[in-house]
CSV table of C-alpha atoms in Angstrom, one decimal:
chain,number,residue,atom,x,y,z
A,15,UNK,CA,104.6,95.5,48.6
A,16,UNK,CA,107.7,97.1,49.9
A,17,UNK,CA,110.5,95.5,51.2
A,18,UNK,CA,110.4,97.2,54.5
A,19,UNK,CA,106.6,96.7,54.7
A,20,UNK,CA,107.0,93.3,54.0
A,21,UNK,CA,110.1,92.9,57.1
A,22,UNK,CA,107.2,94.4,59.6
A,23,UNK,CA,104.7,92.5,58.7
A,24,UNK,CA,107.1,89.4,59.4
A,25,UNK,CA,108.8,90.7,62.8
A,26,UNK,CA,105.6,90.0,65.0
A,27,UNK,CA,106.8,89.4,68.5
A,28,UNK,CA,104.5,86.5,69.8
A,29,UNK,CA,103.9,85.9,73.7
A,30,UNK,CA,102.7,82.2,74.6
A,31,UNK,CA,102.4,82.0,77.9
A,32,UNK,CA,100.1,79.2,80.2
A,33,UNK,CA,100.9,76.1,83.1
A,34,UNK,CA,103.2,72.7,82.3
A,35,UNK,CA,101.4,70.5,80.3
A,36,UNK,CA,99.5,72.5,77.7
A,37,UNK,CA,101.9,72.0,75.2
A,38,UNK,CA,103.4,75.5,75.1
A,39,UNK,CA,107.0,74.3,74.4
A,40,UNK,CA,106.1,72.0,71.2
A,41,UNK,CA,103.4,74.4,70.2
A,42,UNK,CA,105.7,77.4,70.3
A,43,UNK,CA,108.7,75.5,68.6
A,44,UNK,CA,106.5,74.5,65.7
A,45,UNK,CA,105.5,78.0,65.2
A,46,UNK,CA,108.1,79.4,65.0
A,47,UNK,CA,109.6,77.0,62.8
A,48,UNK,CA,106.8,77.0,60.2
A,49,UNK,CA,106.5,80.8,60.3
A,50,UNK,CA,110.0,81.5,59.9
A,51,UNK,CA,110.6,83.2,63.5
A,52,UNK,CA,113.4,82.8,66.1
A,53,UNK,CA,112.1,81.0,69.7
A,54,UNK,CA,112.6,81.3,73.1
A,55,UNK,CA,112.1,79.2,76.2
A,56,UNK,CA,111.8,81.3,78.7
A,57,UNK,CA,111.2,78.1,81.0
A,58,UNK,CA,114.9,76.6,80.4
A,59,UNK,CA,116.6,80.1,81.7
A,60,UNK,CA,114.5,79.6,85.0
A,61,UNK,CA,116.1,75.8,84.9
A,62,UNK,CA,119.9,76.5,84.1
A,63,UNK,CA,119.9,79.7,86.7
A,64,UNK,CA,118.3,77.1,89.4
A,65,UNK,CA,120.7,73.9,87.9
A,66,UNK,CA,123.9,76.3,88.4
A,67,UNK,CA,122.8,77.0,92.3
A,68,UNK,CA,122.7,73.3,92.8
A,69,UNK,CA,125.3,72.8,91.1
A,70,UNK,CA,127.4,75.7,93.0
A,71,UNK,CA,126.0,74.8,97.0
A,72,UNK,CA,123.6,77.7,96.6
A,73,UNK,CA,121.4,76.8,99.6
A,74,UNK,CA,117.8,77.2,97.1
A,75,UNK,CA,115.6,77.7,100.2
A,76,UNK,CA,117.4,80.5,101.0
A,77,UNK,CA,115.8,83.3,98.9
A,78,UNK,CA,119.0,86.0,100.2
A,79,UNK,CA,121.2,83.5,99.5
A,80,UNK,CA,119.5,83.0,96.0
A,81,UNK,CA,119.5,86.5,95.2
A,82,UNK,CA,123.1,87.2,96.2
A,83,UNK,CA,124.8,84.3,93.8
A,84,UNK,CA,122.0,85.1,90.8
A,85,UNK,CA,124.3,87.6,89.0
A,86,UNK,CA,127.0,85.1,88.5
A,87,UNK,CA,126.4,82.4,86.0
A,88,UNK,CA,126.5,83.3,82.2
A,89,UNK,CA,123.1,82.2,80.6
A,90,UNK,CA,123.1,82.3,76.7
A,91,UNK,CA,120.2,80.9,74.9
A,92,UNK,CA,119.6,79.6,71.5
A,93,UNK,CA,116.9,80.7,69.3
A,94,UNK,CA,116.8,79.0,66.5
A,95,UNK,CA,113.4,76.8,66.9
A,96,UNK,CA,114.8,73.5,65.0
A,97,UNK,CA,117.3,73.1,67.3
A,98,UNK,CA,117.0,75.3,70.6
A,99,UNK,CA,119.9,75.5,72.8
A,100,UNK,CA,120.9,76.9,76.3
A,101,UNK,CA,124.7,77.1,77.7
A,102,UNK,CA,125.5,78.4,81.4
A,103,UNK,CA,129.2,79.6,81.9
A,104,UNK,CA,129.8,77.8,78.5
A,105,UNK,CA,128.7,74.5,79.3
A,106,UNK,CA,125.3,72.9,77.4
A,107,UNK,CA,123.1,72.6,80.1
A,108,UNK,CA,120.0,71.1,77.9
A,109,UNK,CA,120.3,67.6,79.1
A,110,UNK,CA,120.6,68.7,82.9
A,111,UNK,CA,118.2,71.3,83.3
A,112,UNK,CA,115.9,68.3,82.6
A,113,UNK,CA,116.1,66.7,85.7
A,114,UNK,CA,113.5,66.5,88.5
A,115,UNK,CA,115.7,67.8,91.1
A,116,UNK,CA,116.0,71.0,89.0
A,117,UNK,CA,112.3,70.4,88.5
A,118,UNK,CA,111.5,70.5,92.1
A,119,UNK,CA,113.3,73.3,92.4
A,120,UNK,CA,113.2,75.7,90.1
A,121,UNK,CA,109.6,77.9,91.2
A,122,UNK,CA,111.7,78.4,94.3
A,123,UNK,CA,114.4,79.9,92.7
A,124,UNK,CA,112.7,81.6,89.9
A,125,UNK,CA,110.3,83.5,92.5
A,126,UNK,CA,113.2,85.5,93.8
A,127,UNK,CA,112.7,88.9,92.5
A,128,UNK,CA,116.4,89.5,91.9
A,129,UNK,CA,116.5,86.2,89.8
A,130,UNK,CA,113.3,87.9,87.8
A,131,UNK,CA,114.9,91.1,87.4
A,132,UNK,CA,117.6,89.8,85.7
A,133,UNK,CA,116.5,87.2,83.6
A,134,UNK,CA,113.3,89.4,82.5
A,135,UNK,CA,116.0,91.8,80.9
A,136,UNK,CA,117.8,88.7,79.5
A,137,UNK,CA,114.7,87.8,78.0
A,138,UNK,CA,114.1,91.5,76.5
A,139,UNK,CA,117.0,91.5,74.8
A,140,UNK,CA,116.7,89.2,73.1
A,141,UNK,CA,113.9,89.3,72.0
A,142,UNK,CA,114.7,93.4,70.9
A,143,UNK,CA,117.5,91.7,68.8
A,144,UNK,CA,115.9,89.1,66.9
A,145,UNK,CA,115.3,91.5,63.7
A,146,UNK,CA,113.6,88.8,62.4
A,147,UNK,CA,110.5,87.8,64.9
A,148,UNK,CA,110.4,85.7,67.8
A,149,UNK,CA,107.7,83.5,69.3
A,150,UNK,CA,108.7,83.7,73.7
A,151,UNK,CA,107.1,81.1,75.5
A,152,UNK,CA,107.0,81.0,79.3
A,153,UNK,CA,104.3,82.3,82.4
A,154,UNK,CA,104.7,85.9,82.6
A,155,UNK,CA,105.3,87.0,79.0
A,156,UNK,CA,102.6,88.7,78.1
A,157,UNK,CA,101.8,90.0,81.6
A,158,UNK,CA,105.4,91.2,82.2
A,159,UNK,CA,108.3,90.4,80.0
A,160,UNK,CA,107.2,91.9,76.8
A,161,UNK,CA,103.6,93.5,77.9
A,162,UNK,CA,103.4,95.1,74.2
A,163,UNK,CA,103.8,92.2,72.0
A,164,UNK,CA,101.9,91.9,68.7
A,165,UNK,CA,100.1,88.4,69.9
A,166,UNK,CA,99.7,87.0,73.4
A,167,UNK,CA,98.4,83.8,73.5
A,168,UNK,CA,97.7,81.6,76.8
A,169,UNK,CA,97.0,78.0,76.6
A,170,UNK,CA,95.3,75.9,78.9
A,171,UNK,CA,94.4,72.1,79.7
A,172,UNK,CA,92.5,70.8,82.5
A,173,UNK,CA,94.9,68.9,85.0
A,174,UNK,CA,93.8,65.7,83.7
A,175,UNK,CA,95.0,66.0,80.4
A,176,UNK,CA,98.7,67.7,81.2
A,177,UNK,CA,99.2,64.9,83.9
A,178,UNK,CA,98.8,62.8,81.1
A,179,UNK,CA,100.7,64.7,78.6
A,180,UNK,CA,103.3,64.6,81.3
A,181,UNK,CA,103.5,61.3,82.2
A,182,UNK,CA,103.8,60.1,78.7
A,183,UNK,CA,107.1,62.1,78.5
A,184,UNK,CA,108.5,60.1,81.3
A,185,UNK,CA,108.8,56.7,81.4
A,186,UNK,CA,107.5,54.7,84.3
A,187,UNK,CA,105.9,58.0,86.0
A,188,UNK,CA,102.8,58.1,88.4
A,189,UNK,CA,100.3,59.9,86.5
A,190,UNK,CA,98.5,60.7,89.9
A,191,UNK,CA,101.8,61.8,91.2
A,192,UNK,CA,102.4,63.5,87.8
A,193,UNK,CA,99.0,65.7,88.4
A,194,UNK,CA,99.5,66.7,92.2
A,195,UNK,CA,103.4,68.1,91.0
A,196,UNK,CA,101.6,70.4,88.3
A,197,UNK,CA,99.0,71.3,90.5
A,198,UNK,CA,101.2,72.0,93.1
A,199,UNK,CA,103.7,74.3,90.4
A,200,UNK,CA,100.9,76.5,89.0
A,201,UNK,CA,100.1,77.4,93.1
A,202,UNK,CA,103.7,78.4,93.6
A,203,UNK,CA,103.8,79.8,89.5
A,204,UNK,CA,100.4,81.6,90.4
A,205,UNK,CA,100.7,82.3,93.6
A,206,UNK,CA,104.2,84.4,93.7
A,207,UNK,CA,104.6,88.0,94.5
A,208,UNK,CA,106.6,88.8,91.4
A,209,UNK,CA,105.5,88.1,88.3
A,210,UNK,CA,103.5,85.7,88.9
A,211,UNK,CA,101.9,82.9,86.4
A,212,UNK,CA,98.7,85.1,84.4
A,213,UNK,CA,96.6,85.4,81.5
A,214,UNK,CA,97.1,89.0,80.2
A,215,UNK,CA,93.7,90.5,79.9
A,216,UNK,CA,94.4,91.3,75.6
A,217,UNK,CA,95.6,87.6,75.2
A,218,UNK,CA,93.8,84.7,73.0
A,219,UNK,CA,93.0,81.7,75.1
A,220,UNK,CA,93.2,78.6,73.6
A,221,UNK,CA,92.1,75.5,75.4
A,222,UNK,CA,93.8,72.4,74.7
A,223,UNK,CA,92.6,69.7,76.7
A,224,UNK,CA,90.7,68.2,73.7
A,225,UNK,CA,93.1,69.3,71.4
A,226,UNK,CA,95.8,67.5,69.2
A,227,UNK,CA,99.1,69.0,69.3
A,228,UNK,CA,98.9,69.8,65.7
A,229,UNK,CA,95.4,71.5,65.7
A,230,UNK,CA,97.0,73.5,68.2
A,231,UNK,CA,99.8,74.6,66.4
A,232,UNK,CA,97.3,75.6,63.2
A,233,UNK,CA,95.2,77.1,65.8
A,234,UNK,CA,98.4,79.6,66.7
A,235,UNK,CA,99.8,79.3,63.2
A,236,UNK,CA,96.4,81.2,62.3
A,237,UNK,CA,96.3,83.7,64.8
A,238,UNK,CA,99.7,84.7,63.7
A,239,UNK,CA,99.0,84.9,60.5
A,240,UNK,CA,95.7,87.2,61.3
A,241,UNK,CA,97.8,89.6,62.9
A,242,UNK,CA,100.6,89.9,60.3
A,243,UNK,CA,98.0,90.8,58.0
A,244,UNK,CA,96.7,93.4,60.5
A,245,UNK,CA,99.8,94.9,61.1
């Protein structure tokens, strides 16, 4: 087999998309790290556009407002899946963009279709430059970001099982509380004009509610696999 041949067959663009709690992040890491890919989390641009308005007295309920400052702050992301890393204006903003205020915050901000716009083509770009493959996790990938990747993939979990997944995460947290937050997320995720939270109608659904995170993983690891032999 052919050197070139061999390069396609490797550079599958993979799009997992799906709601908080279904182990996207892990499962998408994992892949990529296994399979040799480059990773993004589309998720953690939404977080360090939204952490920089708070940051910067950027009123976030004022969508003009939002849409006005968006342009300004310097997002670069990391795509190396072992160790991901995300920088705004220079500074690491992993540890911050953590936070439940940016939490709390962040479907506001990222449903401004200015904010969108430009982190969409963020997004493209980088994922046109990594040569190499790249496994792009988020809620609108496969719908909207990159519509013609190789794989889509959208994983689900009944509220139950990401409240618990979520709650686990964070110590002393309200698993109740935990599952009215993600239900009330994938309303404003699916519920926004632009872009909003979707399965794409050519992507693999994999429920994960009953699911170890590592029979997940091979589950994706497969499908991958499947499709670089297809290519």
């Amino acid at each position: 087999m052919s050197t070139t041949v061999e390069t396609a067959r490797s550079s599958v663009i993979v799009a997992i998309d799906g709601p908080s709690g279904t182990g996207k992040s892990s499962t998408s890491k994992a892949v990529a790290a296994k399979l040799g890919l480059s990773y993004l989390d589309t998720g953690a641009q939404y977080r360090a556009i939204t952490w920089w308005m708070l940051n910067n007295g950027i009123d976030v309920g004022d969508p003009a407002e939002i849409a006005t400052a968006a342009a300004k702050p310097v997002i670069v992301s990391g795509i190396d899946p072992a160790a991901p890393t995300i920088t705004v204006d220079g500074e690491d903003a992993s540890g911050p963009i953590r936070t439940q205020e940016v939490t709390s915050k962040v479907s506001a901000v990222s449903a401004v279709p200015e904010v969108r716009t430009l982190i969409t083509e963020l997004q493209r770009s980088i994922a046109a430059a990594a040569t190499g493959g790249i496994v792009v996790e988020g809620r609108d990938i496969g719908t909207t970001v990159l519509p013609d990747a190789d794989l889509k993939i959208f994983l689900t979990a009944s509220p139950e099982a990401r409240a618990a997944r979520r709650s686990g995460e964070v110590k002393g947290s309200d698993l109740t509380a935990t599952r009215e937050a993600l239900i009330k997320r994938d309303a404003a995720d699916s519920g926004r004009k632009t872009s909003p939270l979707a399965k794409a109608d050519d992507a693999v659904e994999v429920d994960t509610t009953e699911l170890t995170l590592q029979q997940v993983i091979e589950c994706v690891v497969t499908l991958v696999e499947g499709k670089r032999v297809a290519a």
